[in-house]
PDB file of C-alpha atoms and ligand atoms in Angstrom:
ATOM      1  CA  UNK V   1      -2.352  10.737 -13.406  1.00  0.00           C
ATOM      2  CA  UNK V   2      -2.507   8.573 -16.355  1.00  0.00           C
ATOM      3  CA  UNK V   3      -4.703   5.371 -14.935  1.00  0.00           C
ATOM      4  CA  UNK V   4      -8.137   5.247 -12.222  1.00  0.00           C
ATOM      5  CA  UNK V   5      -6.623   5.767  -8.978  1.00  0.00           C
ATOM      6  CA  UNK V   6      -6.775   2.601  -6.791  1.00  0.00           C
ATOM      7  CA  UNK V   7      -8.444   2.212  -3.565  1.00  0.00           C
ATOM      8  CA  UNK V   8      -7.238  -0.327  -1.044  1.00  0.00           C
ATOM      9  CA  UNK V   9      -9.129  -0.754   2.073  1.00  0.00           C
ATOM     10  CA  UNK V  10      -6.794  -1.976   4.742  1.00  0.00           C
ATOM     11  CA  UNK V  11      -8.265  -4.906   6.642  1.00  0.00           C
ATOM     12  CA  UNK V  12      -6.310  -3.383   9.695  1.00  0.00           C
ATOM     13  CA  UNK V  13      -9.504  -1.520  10.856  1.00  0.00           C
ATOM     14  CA  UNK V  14     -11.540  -4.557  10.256  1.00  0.00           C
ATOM     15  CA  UNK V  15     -12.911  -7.025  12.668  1.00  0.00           C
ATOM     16  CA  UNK V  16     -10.682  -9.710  12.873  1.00  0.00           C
ATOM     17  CA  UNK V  17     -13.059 -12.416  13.689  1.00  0.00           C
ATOM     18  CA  UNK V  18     -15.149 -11.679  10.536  1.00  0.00           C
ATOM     19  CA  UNK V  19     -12.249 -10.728   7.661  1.00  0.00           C
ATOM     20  CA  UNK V  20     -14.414 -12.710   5.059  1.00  0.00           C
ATOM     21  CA  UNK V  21     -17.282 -11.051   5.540  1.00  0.00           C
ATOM     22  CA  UNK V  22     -15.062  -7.888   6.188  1.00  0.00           C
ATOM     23  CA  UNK V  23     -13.902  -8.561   2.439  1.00  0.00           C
ATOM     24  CA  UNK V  24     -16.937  -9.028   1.182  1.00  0.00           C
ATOM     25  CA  UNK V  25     -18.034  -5.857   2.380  1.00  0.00           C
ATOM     26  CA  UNK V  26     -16.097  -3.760   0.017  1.00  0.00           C
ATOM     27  CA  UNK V  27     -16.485  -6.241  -3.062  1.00  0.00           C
ATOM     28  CA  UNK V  28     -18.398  -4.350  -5.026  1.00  0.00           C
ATOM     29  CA  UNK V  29     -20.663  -6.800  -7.043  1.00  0.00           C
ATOM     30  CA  UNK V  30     -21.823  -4.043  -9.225  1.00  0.00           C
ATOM     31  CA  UNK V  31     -18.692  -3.085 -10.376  1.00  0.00           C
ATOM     32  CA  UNK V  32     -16.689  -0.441  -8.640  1.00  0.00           C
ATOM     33  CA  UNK V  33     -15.444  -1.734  -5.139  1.00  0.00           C
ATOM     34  CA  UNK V  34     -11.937  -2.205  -3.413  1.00  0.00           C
ATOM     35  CA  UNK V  35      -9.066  -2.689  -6.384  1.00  0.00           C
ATOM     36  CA  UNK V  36      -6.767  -3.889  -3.605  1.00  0.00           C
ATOM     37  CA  UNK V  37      -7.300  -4.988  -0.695  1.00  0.00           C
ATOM     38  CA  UNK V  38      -4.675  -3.614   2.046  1.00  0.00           C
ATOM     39  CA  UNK V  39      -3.285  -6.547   4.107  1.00  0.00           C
ATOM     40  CA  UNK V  40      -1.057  -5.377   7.161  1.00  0.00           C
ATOM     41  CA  UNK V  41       1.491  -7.942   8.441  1.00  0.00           C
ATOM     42  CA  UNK V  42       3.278  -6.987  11.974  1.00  0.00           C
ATOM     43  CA  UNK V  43       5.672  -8.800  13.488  1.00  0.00           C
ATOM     44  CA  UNK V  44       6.573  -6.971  16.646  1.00  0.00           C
ATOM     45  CA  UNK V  45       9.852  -6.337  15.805  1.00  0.00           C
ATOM     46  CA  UNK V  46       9.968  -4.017  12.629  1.00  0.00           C
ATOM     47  CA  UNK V  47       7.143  -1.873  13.878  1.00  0.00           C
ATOM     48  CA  UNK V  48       6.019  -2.262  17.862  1.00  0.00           C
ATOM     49  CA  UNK V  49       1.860  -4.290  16.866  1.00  0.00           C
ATOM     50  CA  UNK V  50       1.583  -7.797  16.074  1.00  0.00           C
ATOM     51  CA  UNK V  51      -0.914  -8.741  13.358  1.00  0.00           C
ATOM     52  CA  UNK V  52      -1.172 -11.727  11.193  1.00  0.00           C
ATOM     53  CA  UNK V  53       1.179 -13.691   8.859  1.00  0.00           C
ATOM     54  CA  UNK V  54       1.144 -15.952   6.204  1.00  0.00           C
ATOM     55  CA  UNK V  55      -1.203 -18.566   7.065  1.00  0.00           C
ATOM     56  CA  UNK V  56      -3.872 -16.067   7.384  1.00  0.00           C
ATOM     57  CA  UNK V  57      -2.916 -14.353   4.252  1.00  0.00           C
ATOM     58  CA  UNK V  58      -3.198 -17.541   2.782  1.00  0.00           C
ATOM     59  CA  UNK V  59      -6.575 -18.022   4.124  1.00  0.00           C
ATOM     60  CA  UNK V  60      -7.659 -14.641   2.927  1.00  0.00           C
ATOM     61  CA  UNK V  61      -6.087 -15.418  -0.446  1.00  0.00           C
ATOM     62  CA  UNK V  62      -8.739 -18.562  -0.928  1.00  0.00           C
ATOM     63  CA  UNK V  63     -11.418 -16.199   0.243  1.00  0.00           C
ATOM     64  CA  UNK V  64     -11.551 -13.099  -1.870  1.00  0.00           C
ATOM     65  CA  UNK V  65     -11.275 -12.435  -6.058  1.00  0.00           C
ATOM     66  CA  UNK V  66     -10.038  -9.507  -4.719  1.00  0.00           C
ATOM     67  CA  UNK V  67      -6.031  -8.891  -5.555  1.00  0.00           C
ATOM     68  CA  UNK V  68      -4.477  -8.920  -1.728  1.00  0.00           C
ATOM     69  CA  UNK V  69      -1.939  -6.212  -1.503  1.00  0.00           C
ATOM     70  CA  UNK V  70       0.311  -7.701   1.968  1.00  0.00           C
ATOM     71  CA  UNK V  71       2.489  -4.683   3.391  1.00  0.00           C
ATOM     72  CA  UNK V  72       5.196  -6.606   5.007  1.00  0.00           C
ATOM     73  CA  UNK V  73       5.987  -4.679   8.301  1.00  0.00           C
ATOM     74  CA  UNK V  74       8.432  -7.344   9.397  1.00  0.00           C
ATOM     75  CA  UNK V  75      12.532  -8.039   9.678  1.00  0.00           C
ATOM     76  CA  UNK V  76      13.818  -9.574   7.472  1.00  0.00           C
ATOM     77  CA  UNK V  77      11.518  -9.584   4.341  1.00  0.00           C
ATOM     78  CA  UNK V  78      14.420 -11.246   2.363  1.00  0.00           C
ATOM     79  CA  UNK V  79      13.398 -14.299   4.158  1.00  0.00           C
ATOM     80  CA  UNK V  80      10.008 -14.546   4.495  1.00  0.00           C
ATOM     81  CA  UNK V  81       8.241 -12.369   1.771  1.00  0.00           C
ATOM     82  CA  UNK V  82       8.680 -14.566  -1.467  1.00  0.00           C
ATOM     83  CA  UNK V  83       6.242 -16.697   0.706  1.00  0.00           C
ATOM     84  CA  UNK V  84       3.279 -14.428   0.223  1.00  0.00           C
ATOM     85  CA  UNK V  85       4.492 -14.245  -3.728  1.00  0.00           C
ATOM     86  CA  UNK V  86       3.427 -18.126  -3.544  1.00  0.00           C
ATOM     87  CA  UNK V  87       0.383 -17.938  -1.842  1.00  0.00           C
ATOM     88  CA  UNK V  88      -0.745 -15.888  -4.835  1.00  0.00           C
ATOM     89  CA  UNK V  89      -0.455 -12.686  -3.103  1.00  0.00           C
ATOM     90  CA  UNK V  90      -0.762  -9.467  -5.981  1.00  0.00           C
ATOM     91  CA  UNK V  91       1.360  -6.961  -4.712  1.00  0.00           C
ATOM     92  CA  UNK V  92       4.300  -7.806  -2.095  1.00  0.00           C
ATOM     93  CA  UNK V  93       5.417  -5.036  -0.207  1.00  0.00           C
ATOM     94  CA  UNK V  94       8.523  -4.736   1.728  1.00  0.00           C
ATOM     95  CA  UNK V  95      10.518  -2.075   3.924  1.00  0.00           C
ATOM     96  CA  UNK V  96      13.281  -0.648   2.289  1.00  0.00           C
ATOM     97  CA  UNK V  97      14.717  -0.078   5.912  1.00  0.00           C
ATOM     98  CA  UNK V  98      14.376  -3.764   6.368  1.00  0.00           C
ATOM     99  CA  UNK V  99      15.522  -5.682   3.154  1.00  0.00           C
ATOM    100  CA  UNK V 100      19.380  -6.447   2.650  1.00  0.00           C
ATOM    101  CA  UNK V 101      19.356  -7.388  -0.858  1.00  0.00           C
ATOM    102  CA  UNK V 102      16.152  -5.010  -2.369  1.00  0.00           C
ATOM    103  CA  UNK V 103      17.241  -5.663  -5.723  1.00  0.00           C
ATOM    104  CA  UNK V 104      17.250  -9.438  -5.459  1.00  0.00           C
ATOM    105  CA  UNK V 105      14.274  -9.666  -3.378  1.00  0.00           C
ATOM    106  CA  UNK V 106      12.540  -7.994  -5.856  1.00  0.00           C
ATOM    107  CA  UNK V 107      13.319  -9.991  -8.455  1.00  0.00           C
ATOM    108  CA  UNK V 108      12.522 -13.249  -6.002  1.00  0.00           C
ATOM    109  CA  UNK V 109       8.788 -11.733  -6.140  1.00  0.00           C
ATOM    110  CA  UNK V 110       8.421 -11.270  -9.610  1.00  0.00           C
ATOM    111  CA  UNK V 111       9.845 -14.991 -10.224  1.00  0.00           C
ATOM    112  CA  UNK V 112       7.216 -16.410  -7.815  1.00  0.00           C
ATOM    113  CA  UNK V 113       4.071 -14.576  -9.832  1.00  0.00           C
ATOM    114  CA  UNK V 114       3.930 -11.212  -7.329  1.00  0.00           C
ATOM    115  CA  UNK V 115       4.473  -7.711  -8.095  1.00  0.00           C
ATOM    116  CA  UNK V 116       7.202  -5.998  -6.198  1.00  0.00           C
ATOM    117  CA  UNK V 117       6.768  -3.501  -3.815  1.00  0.00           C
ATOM    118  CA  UNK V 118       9.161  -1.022  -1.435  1.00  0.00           C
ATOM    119  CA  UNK V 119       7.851   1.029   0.640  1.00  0.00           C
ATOM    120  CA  UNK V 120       9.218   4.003   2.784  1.00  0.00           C
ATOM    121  CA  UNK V 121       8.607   5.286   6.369  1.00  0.00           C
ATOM    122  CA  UNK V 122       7.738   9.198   6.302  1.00  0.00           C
ATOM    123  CA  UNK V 123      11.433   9.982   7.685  1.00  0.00           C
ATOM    124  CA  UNK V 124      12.944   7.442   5.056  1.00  0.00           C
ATOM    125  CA  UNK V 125      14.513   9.441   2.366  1.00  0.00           C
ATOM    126  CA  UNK V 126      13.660   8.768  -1.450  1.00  0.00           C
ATOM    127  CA  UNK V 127      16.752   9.187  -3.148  1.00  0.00           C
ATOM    128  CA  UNK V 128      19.030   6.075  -1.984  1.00  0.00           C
ATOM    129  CA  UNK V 129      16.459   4.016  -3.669  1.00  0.00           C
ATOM    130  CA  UNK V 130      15.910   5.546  -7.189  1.00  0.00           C
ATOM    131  CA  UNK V 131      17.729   2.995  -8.543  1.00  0.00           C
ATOM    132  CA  UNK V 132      16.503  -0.279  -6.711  1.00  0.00           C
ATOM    133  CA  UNK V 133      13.397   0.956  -7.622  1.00  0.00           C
ATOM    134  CA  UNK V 134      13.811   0.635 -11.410  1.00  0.00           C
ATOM    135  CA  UNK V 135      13.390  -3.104 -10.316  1.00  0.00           C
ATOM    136  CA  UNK V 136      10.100  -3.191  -8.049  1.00  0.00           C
ATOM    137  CA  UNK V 137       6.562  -2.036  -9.472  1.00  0.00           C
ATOM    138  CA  UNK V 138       4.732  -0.118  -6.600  1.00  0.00           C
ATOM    139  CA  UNK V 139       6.454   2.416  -4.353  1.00  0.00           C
ATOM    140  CA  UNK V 140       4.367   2.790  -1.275  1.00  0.00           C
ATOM    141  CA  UNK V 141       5.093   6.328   0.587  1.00  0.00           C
ATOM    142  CA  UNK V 142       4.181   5.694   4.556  1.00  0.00           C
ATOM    143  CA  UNK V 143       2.070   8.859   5.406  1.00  0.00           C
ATOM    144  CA  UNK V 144       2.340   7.617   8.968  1.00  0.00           C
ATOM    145  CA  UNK V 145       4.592   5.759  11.187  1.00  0.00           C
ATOM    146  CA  UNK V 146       4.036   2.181  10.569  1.00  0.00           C
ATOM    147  CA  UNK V 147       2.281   0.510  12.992  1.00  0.00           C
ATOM    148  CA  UNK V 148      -1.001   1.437  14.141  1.00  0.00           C
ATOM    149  CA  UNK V 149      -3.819   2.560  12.174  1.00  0.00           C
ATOM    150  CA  UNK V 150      -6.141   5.724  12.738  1.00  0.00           C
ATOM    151  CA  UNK V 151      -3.343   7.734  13.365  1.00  0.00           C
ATOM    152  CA  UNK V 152      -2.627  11.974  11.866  1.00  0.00           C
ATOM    153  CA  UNK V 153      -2.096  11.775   8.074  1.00  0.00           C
ATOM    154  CA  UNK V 154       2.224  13.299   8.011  1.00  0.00           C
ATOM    155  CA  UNK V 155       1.574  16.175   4.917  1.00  0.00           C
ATOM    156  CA  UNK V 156       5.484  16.331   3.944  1.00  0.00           C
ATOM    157  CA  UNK V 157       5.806  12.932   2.339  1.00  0.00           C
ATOM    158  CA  UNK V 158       3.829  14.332  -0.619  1.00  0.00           C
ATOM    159  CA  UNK V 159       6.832  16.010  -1.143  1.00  0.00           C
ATOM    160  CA  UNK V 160       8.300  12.524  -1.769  1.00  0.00           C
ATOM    161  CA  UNK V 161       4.793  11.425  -3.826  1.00  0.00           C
ATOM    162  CA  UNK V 162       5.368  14.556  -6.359  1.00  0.00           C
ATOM    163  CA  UNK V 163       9.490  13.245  -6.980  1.00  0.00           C
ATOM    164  CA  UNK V 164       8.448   9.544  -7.752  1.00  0.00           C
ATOM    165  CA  UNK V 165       5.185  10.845  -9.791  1.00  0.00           C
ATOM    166  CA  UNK V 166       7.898  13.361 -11.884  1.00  0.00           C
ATOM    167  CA  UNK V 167      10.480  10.234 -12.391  1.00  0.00           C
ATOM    168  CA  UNK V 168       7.493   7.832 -13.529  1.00  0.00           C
ATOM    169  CA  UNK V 169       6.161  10.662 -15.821  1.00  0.00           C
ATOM    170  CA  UNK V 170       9.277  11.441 -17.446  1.00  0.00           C
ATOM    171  CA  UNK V 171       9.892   7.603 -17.918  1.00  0.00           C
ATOM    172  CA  UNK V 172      13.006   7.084 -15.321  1.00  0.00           C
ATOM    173  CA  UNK V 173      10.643   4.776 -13.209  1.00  0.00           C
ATOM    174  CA  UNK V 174       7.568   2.408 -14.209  1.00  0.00           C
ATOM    175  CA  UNK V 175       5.815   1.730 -10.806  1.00  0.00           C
ATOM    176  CA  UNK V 176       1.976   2.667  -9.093  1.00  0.00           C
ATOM    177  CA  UNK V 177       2.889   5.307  -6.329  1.00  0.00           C
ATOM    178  CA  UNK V 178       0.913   4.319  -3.181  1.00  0.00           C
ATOM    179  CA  UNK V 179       0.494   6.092   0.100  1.00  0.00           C
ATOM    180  CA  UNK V 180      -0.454   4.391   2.993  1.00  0.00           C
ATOM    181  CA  UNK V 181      -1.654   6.022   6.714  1.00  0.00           C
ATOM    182  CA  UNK V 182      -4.132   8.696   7.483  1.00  0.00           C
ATOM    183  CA  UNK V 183      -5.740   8.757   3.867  1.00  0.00           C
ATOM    184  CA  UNK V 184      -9.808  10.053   4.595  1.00  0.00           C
ATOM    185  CA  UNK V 185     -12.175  12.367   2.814  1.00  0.00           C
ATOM    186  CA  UNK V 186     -10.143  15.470   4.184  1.00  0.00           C
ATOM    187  CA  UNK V 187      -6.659  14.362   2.851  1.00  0.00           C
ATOM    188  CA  UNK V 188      -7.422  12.074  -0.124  1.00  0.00           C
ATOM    189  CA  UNK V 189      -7.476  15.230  -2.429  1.00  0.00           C
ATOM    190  CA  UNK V 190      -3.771  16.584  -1.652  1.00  0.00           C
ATOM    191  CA  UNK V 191      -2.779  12.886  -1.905  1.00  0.00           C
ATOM    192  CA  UNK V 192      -3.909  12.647  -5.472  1.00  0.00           C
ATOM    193  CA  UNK V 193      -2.698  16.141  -6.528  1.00  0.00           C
ATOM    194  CA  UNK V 194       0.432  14.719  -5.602  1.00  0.00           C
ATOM    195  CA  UNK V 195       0.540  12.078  -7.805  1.00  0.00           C
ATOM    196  CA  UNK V 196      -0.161   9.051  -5.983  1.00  0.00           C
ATOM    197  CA  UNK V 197      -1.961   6.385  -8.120  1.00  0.00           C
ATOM    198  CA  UNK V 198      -3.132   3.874  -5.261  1.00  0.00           C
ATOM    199  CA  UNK V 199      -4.374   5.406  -1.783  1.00  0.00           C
ATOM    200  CA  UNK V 200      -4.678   2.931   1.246  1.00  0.00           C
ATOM    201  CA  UNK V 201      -7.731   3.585   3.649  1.00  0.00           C
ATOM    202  CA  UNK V 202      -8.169   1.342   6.982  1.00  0.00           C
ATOM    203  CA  UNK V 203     -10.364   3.377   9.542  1.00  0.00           C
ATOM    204  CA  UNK V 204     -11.896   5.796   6.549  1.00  0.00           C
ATOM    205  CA  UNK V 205     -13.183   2.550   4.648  1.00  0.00           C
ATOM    206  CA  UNK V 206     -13.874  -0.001   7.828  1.00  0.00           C
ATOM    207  CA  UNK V 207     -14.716   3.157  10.122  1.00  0.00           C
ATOM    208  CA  UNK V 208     -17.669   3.968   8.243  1.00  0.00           C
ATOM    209  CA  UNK V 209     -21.141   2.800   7.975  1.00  0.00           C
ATOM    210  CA  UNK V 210     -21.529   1.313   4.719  1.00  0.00           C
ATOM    211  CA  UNK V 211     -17.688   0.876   3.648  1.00  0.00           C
ATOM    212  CA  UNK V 212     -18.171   0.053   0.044  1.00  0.00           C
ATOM    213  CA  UNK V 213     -19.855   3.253  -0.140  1.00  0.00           C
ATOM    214  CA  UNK V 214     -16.809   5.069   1.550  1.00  0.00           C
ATOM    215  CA  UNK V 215     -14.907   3.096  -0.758  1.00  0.00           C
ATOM    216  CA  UNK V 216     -16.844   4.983  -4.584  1.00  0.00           C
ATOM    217  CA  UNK V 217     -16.616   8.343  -1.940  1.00  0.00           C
ATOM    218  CA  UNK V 218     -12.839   7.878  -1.646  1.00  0.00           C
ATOM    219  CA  UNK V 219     -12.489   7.120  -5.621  1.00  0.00           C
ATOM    220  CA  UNK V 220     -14.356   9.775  -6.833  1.00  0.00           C
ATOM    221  CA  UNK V 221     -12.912  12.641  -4.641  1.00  0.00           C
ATOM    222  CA  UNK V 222      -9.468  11.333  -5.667  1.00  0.00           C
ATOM    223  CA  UNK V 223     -10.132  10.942  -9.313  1.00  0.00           C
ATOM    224  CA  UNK V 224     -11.420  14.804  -9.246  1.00  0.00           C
ATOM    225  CA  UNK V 225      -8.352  16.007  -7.688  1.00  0.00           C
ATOM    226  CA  UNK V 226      -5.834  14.412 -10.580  1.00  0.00           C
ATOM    227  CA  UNK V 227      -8.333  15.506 -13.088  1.00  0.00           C
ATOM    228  CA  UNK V 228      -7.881  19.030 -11.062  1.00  0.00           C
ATOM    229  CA  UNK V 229      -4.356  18.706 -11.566  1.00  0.00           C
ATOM    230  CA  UNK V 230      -3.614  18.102 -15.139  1.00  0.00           C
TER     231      UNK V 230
HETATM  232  C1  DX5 R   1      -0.275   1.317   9.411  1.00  0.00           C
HETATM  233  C2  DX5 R   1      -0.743   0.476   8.271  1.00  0.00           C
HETATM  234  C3  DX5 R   1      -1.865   1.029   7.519  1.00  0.00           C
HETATM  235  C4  DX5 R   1      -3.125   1.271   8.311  1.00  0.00           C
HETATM  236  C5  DX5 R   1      -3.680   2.564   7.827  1.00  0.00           C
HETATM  237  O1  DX5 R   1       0.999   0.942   9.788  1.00  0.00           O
HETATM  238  O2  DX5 R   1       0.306   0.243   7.363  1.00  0.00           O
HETATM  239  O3  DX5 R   1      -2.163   0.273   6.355  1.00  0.00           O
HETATM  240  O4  DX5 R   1      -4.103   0.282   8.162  1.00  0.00           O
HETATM  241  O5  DX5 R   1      -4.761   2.901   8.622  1.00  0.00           O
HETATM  242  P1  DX5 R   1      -5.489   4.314   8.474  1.00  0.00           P
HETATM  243  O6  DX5 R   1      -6.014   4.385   7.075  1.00  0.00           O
HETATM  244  O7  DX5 R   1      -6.563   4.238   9.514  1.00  0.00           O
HETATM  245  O8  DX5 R   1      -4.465   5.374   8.763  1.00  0.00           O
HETATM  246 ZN1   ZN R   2      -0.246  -0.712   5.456  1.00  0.00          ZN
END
């Protein structure tokens, strides 16, 4: 791994009712602290929950120096996600099982200020989108089905983690390989000996006592493991 790893805490295991003070909470005003933070939007089509959508994320955006990271769980992204490139959203993240024109989206969310993400479910396949994803700059590997958080972290997309980390380290792609689902102390390491850069935590991080602290616990364990793996 060439950079820090990132940590994300996704405000999906927050408390709804508080989500500034949920932010906050993992700020880190001594340094260290969330680098992303891990916005989940549902629409109850795409995936089977309903969460929030862009006037929230909007909201959150005036709320937080944080960099929001909005996964984009929702039909029809080609629509709808250049929205949360203009509310000053970081990272955009859509499905590649959902977008119609990747390739233009992408470059849609790069025009508007974001960075461009795709992201895969665990059964989606890698290949068919080596080349749109010469065009986004985060891949983020689903380590569980999309939907719900707390759920079993899925092992076998790390196959999928190793390919992109090969193709970004032999210069065919230029893009922060994320995971997302199931990432905790007991799977974090195998995640970053696989490559990924940028590990989303929601129950790990907003499941524990003192989440910031989870937050340095996450970060360290996962830098040892890429230094273990070099
Ligand atoms: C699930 C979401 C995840 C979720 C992860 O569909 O995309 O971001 O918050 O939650 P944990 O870390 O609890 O598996
Ligand atoms: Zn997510």
């Amino acid at each position: 791994m060439s950079n820090q790893p990132l940590i994300a805490p996704s405000l999906l295991s927050a408390d709804f009712a508080r989500l500034a003070d949920e932010m906050a909470a993992v700020g880190g005003d001594s340094g260290g602290g969330a680098d992303w933070l891990h916005v989940d939007v549902m629409d109850a089509h795409f995936v089977p929950n309903l969460t929030l959508g862009l006037p929230v994320v909007q909201s959150l955006q005036k709320s937080t120096d944080i960099p929001l990271d909005c996964h984009l769980m929702i039909d029809d992204p080609d629509r709808w996600a250049v929205g949360y490139a203009e509310a000053g959203v970081h990272n955009v993240t859509v499905h590649a099982e959902a977008a119609d024109e990747p390739v233009g989206l992408a470059k849609n969310l790069r025009a508007a200020g974001a960075k461009a993400g795709l992201s895969i479910k665990p059964n989606t396949p890698l290949e068919p989108y080596t080349d749109v994803l010469k065009h986004y700059d985060t891949l983020l590997v689903m380590s569980v089905e999309p939907g719900f958080g707390g759920q079993k972290f899925i092992g076998e997309v790390l196959e999928k983690t190793r390919r992109a980390r090969r193709m970004v380290d032999t210069g065919h792609l230029n893009l922060v390989v994320e995971i997302d689902g199931g990432i905790n102390t007991e799977t974090i390491e195998q995640a970053a000996e696989a490559g990924v850069d940028c590990f989303v935590a929601g129950s790990a991080v907003y499941g524990a006592e003192d989440p910031a602290r989870a937050v340095e616990g996450l970060r360290s364990q996962a830098i040892n493991a890429a230094h273990a793996r070099q």
